[in-house]
PDB file of C-alpha atoms in Angstrom:
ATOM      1  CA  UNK A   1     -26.133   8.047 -23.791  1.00 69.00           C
ATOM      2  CA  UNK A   2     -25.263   4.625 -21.823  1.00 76.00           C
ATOM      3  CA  UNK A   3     -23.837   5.508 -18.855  1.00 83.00           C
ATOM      4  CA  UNK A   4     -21.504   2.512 -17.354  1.00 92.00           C
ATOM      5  CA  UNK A   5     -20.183   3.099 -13.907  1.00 95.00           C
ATOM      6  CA  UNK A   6     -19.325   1.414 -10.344  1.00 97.00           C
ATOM      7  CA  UNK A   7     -20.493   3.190  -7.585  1.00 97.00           C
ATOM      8  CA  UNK A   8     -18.663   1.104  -3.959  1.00 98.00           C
ATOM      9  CA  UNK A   9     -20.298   2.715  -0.696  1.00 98.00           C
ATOM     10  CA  UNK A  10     -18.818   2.017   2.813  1.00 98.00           C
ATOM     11  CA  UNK A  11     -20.635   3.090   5.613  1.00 97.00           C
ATOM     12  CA  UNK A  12     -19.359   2.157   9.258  1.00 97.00           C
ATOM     13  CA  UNK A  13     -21.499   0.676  11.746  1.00 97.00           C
ATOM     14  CA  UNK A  14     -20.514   1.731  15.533  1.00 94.00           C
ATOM     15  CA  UNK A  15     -21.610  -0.311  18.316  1.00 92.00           C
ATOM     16  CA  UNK A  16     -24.645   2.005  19.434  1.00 93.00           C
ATOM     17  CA  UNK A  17     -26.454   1.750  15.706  1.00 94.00           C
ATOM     18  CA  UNK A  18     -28.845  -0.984  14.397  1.00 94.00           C
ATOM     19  CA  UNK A  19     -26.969  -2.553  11.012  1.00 96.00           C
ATOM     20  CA  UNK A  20     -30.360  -2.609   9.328  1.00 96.00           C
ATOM     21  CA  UNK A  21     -31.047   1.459   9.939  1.00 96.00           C
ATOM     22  CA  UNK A  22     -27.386   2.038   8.649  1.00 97.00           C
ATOM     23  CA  UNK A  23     -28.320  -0.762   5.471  1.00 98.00           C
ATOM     24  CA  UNK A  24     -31.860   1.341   4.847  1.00 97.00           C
ATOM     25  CA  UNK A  25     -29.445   4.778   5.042  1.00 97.00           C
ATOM     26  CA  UNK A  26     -28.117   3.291   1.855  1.00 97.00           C
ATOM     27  CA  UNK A  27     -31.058   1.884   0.173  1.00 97.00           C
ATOM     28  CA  UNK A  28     -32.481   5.195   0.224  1.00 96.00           C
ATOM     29  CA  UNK A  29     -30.363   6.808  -1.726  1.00 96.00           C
ATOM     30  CA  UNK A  30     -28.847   3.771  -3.781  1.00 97.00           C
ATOM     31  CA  UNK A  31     -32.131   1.567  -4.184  1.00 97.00           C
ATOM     32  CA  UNK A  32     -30.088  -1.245  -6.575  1.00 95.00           C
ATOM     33  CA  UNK A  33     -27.203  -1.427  -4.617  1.00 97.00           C
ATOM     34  CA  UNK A  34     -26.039  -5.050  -3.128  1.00 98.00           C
ATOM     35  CA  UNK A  35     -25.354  -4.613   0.702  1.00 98.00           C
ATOM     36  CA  UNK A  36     -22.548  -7.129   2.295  1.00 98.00           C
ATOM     37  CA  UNK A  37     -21.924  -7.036   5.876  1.00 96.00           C
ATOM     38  CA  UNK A  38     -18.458  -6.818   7.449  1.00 96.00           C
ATOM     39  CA  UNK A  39     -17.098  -6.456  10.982  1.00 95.00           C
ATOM     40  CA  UNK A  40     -17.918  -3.366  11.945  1.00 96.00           C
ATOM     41  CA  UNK A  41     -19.072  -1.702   8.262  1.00 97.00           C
ATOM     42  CA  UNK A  42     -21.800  -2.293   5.727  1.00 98.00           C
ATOM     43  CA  UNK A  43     -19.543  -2.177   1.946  1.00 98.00           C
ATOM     44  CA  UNK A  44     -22.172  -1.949  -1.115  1.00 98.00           C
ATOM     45  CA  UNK A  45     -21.876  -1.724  -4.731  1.00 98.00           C
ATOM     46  CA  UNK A  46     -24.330  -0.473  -7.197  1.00 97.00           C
ATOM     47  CA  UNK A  47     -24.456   0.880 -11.038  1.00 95.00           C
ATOM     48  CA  UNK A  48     -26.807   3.355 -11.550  1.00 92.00           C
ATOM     49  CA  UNK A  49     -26.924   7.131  -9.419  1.00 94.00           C
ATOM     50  CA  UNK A  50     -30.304   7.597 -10.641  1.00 94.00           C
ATOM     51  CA  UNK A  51     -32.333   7.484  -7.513  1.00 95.00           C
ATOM     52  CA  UNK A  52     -29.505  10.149  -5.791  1.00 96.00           C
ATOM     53  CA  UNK A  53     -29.579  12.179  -9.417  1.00 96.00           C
ATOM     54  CA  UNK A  54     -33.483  12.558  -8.995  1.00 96.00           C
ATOM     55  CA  UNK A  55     -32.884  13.446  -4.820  1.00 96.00           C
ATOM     56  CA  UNK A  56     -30.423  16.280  -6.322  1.00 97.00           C
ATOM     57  CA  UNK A  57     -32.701  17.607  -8.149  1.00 95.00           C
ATOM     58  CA  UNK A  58     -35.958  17.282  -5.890  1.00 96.00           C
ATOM     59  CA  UNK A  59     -33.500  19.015  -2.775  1.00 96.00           C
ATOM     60  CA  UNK A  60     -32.551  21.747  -5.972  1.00 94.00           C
ATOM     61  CA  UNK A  61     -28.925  21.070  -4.638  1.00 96.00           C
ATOM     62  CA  UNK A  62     -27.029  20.617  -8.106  1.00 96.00           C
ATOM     63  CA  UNK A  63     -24.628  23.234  -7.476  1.00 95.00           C
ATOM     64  CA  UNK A  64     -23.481  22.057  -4.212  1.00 95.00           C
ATOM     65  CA  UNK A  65     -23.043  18.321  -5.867  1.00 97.00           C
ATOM     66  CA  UNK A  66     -21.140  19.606  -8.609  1.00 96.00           C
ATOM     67  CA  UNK A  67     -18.870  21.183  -6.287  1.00 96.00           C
ATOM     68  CA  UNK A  68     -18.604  18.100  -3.843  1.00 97.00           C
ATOM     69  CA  UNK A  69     -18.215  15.508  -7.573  1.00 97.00           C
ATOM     70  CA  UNK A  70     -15.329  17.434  -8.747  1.00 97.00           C
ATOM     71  CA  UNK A  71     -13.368  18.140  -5.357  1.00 96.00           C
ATOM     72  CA  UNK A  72     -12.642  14.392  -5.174  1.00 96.00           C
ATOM     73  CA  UNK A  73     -12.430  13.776  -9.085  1.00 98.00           C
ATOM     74  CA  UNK A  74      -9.617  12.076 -11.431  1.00 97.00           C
ATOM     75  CA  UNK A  75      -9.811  10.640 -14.620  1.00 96.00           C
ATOM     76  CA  UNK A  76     -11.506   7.454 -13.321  1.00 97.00           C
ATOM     77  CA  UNK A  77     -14.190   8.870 -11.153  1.00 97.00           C
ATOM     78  CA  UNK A  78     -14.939  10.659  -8.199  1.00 98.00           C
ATOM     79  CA  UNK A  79     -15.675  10.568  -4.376  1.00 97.00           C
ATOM     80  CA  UNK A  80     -17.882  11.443  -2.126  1.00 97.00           C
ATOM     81  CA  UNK A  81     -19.179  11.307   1.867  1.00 97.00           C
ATOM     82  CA  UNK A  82     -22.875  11.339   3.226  1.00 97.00           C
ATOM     83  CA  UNK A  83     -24.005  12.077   6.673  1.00 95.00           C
ATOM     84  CA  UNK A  84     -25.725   9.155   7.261  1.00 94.00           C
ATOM     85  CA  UNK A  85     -28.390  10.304   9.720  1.00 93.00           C
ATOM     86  CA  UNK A  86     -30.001  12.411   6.384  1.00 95.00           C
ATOM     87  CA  UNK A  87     -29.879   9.550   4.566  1.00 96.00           C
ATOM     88  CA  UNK A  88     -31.594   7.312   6.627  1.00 95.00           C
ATOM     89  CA  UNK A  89     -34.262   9.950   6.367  1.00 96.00           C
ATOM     90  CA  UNK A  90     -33.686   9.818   2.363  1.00 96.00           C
ATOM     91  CA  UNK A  91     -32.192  13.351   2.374  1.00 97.00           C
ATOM     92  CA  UNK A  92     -28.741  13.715   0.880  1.00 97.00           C
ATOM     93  CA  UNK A  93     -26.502  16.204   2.976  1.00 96.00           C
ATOM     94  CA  UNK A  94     -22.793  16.123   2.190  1.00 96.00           C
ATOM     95  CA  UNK A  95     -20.272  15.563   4.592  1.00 94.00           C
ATOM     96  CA  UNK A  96     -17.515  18.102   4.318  1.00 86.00           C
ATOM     97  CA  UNK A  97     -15.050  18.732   7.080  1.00 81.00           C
ATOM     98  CA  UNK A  98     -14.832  16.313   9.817  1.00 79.00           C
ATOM     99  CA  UNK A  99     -16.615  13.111   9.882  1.00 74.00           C
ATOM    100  CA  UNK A 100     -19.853  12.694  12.314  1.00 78.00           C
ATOM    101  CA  UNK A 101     -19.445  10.297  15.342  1.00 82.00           C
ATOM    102  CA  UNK A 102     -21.526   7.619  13.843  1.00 83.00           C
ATOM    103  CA  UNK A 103     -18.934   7.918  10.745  1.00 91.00           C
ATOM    104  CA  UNK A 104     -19.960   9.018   7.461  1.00 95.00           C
ATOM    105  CA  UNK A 105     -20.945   7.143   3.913  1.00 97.00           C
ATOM    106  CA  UNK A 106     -18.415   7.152   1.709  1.00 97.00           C
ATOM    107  CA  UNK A 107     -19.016   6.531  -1.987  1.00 98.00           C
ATOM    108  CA  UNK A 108     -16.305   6.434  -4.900  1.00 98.00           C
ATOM    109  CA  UNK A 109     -17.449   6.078  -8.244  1.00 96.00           C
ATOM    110  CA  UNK A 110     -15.362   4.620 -11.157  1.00 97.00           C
ATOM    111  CA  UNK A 111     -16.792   6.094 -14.708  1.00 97.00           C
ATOM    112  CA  UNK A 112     -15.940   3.545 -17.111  1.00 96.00           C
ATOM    113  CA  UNK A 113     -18.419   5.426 -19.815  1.00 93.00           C
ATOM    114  CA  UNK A 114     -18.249   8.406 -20.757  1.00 93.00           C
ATOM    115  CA  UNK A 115     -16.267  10.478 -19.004  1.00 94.00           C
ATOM    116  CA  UNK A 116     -16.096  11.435 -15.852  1.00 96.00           C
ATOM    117  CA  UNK A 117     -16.890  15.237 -16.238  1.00 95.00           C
ATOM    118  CA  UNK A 118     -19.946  13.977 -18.662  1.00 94.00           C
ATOM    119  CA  UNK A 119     -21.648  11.768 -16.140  1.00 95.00           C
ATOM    120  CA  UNK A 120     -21.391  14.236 -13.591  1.00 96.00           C
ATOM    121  CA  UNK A 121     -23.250  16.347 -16.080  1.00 95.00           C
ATOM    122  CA  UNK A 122     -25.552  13.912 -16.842  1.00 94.00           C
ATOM    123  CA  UNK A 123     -25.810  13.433 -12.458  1.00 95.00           C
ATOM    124  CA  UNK A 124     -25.620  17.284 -11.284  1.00 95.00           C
ATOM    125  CA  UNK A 125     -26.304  19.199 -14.337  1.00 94.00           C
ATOM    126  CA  UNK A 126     -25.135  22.660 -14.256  1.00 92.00           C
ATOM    127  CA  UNK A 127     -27.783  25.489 -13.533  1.00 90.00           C
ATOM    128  CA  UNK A 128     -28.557  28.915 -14.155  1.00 88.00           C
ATOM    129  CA  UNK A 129     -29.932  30.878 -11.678  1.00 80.00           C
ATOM    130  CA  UNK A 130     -30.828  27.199  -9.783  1.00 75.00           C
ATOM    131  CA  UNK A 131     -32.451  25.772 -13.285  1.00 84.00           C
ATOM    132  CA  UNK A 132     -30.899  23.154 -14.687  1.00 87.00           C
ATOM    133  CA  UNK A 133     -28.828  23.434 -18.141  1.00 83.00           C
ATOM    134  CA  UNK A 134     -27.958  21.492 -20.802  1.00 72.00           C
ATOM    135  CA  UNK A 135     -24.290  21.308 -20.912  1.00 57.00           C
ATOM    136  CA  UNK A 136     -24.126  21.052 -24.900  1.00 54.00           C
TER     137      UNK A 136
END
């Protein structure tokens, strides 16, 4: 299945971080995506969630994913926030509730194919008893 999708990641940089630590928080989790610095935020885009599919599935956290993709979902996509000190060390570690002092990474994806409930599927496939399914 060809998967087409936009995946735009802001993460903020405060005053006490190092840009680059903030631009490897991203690169860990989003290997492809295009970093571009501005005043006081890093803003990247990227088109594949492979790398962060395969972290899912290595941290066995599908079910909390699939809760987090379809919180913030519409018909064009779905959002998302990282703590960015996990990332840094490569872990994913969703942000819910308030953000962290240094500010959290905030992803939105736009599924232009398929759908938006299929890539997530394809992303965060749902389990049984913590094994992943296939949806069909």
């Amino acid at each position: 299945m060809i998967h087409q999708v936009d995946v735009r990641i802001v993460a903020p940089v405060r005053d006490t971080e190092v840009t680059d630590r903030v631009a490897d928080a991203i690169h860990n989790l989003f290997p492809n995506a295009e970093i571009e610095h501005e005043p006081g935020r890093l803003v990247a885009e990227a088109h594949s969630m492979e790398a962060l599919s395969e972290q899912l599935h290595e941290q066995a956290i599908l079910d909390t994913a699939r809760k987090e993709f379809f919180r913030r979902a519409d018909d064009e996509g779905f959002a998302f926030a990282l703590k960015k000190q996990a990332a840094f060390k490569g872990i994913i570690n969703f942000s819910v509730g308030s953000p962290d002092e240094l500010g959290d990474i905030e992803v939105q994806m736009t599924v232009h194919e398929p759908d938006v409930e299929s890539f997530i599927d394809h992303v965060a496939p749902p389990t049984e008893e913590g094994t992943p399914v296939d949806p069909d």
